[in-house]
Short mmCIF file of C-alpha atoms in Angstrom, two decimals:
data_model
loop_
_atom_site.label_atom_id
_atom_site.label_comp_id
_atom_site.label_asym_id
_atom_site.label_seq_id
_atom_site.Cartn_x
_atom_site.Cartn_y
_atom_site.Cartn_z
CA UNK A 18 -15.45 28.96 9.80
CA UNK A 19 -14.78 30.90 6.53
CA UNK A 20 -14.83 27.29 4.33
CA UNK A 21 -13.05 29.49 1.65
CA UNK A 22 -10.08 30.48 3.06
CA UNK A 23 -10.00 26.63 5.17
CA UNK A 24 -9.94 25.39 1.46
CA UNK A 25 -7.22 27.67 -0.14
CA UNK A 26 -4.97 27.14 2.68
CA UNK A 27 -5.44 23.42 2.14
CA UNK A 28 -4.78 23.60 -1.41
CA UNK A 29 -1.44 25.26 -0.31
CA UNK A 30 -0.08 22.61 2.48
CA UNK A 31 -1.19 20.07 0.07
CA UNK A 32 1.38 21.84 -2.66
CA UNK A 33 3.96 22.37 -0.19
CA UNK A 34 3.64 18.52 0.70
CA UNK A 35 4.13 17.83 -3.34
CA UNK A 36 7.42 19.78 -2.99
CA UNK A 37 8.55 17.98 -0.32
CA UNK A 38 8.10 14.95 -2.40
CA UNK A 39 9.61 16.38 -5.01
CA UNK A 40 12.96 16.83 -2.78
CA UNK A 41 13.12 13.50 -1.25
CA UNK A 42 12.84 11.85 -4.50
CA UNK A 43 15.88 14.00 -6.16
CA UNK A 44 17.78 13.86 -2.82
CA UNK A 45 20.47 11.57 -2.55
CA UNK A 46 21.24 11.38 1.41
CA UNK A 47 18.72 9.08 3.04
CA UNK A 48 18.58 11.63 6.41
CA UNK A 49 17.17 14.26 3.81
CA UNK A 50 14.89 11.92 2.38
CA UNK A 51 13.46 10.83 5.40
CA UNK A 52 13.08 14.34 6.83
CA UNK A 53 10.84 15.30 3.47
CA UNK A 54 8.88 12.19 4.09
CA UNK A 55 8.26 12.98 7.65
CA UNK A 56 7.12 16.39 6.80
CA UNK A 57 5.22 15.54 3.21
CA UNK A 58 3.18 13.28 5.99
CA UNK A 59 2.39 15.34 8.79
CA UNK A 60 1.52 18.17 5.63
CA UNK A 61 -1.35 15.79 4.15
CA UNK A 62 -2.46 15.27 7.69
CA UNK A 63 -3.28 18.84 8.41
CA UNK A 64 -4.63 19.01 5.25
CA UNK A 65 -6.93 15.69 5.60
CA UNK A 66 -7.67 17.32 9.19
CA UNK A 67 -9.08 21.16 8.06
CA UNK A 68 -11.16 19.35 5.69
CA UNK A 69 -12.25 16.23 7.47
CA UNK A 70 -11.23 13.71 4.76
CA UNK A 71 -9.80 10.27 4.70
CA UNK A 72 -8.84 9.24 8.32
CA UNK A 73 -10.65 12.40 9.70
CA UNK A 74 -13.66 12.28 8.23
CA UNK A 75 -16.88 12.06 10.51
CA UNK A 76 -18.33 8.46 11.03
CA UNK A 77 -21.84 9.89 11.27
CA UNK A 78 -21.92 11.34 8.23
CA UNK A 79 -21.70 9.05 4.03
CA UNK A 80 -20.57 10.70 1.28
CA UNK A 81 -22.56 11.15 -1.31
CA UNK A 82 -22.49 11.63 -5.56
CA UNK A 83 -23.16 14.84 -7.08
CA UNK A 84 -23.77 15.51 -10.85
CA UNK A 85 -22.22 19.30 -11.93
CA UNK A 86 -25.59 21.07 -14.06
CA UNK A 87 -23.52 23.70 -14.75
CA UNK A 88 -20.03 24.32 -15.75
CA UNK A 89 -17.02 24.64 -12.96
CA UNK A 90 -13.60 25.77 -13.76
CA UNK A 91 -11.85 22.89 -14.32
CA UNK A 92 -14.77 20.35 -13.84
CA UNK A 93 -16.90 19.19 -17.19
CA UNK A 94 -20.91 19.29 -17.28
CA UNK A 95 -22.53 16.07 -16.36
CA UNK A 96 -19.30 14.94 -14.36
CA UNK A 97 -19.60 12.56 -11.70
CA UNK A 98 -18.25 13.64 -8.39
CA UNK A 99 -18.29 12.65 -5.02
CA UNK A 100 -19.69 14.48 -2.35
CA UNK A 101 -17.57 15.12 0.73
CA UNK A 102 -19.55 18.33 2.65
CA UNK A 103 -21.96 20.72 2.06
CA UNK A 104 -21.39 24.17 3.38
CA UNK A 105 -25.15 25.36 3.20
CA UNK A 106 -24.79 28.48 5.08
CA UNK A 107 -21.61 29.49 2.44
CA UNK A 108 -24.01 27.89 -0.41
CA UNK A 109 -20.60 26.04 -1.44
CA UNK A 110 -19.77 22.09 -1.98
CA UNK A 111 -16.40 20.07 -0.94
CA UNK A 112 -16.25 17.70 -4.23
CA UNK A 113 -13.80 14.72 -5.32
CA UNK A 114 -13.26 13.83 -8.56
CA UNK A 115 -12.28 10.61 -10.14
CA UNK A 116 -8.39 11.59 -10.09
CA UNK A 117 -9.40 12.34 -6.29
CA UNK A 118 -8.74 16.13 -6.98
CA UNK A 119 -10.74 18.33 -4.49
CA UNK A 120 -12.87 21.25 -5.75
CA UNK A 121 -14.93 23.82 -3.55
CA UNK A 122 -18.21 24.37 -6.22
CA UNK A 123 -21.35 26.17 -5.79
CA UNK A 124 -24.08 23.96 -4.36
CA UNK A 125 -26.27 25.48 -7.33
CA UNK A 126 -24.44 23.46 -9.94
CA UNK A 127 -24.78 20.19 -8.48
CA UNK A 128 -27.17 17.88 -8.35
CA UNK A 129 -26.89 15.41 -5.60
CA UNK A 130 -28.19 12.07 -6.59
CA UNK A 131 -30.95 10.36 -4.16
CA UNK A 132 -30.17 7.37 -1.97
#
């Protein structure tokens, strides 16, 4: 699996999901407003599903918190995150942040706290 591309296309169902929103909110026919909710939830399931979060994430595995050592684009040193997979072969991190914002980071600038 090229973890990558997995997370860029996920990063673009979950915008086309917010857009969706965005249309059912402004929309003023309830059979248009149900469609985009119908579709804005079947969107964050795909999304949830190519990166096994939420309801899809494996029951064998806990996440775990990671400190950044070294400084992300868009993520400050010393932040806090959780961690949701490690890609060691790719040398890459799946991250949450407080906001619940995912990031793909380098596993080099994280340190992952001991249980």
């Amino acid at each position: 699996m090229n973890i990558t591309n997995t997370f860029e296309v996920s990063k673009e169902i979950a915008a086309l999901a917010d857009q969706y929103n965005e249309f059912a909110e402004s929309s003023s026919i309830e059979e248009i407003k149900n469609m985009y909710t119908e579709l804005t939830f079947q969107l964050d399931e795909i999304h949830s599903k190519l990166l096994q979060i939420a309801n899809f994430y494996p029951e064998n595995k806990s996440e775990k918190i990671a400190t950044t050592i070294k400084l992300i684009d868009g993520i400050s040193l010393n932040t806090q995150l959780t961690l949701l997979h490690a890609y060691e072969e790719d040398h890459l991190a799946l991250v949450e942040d407080e906001c619940m914002e995912l990031f793909l980071v380098p596993m080099d600038a994280l340190k992952i706290d001991s249980d």
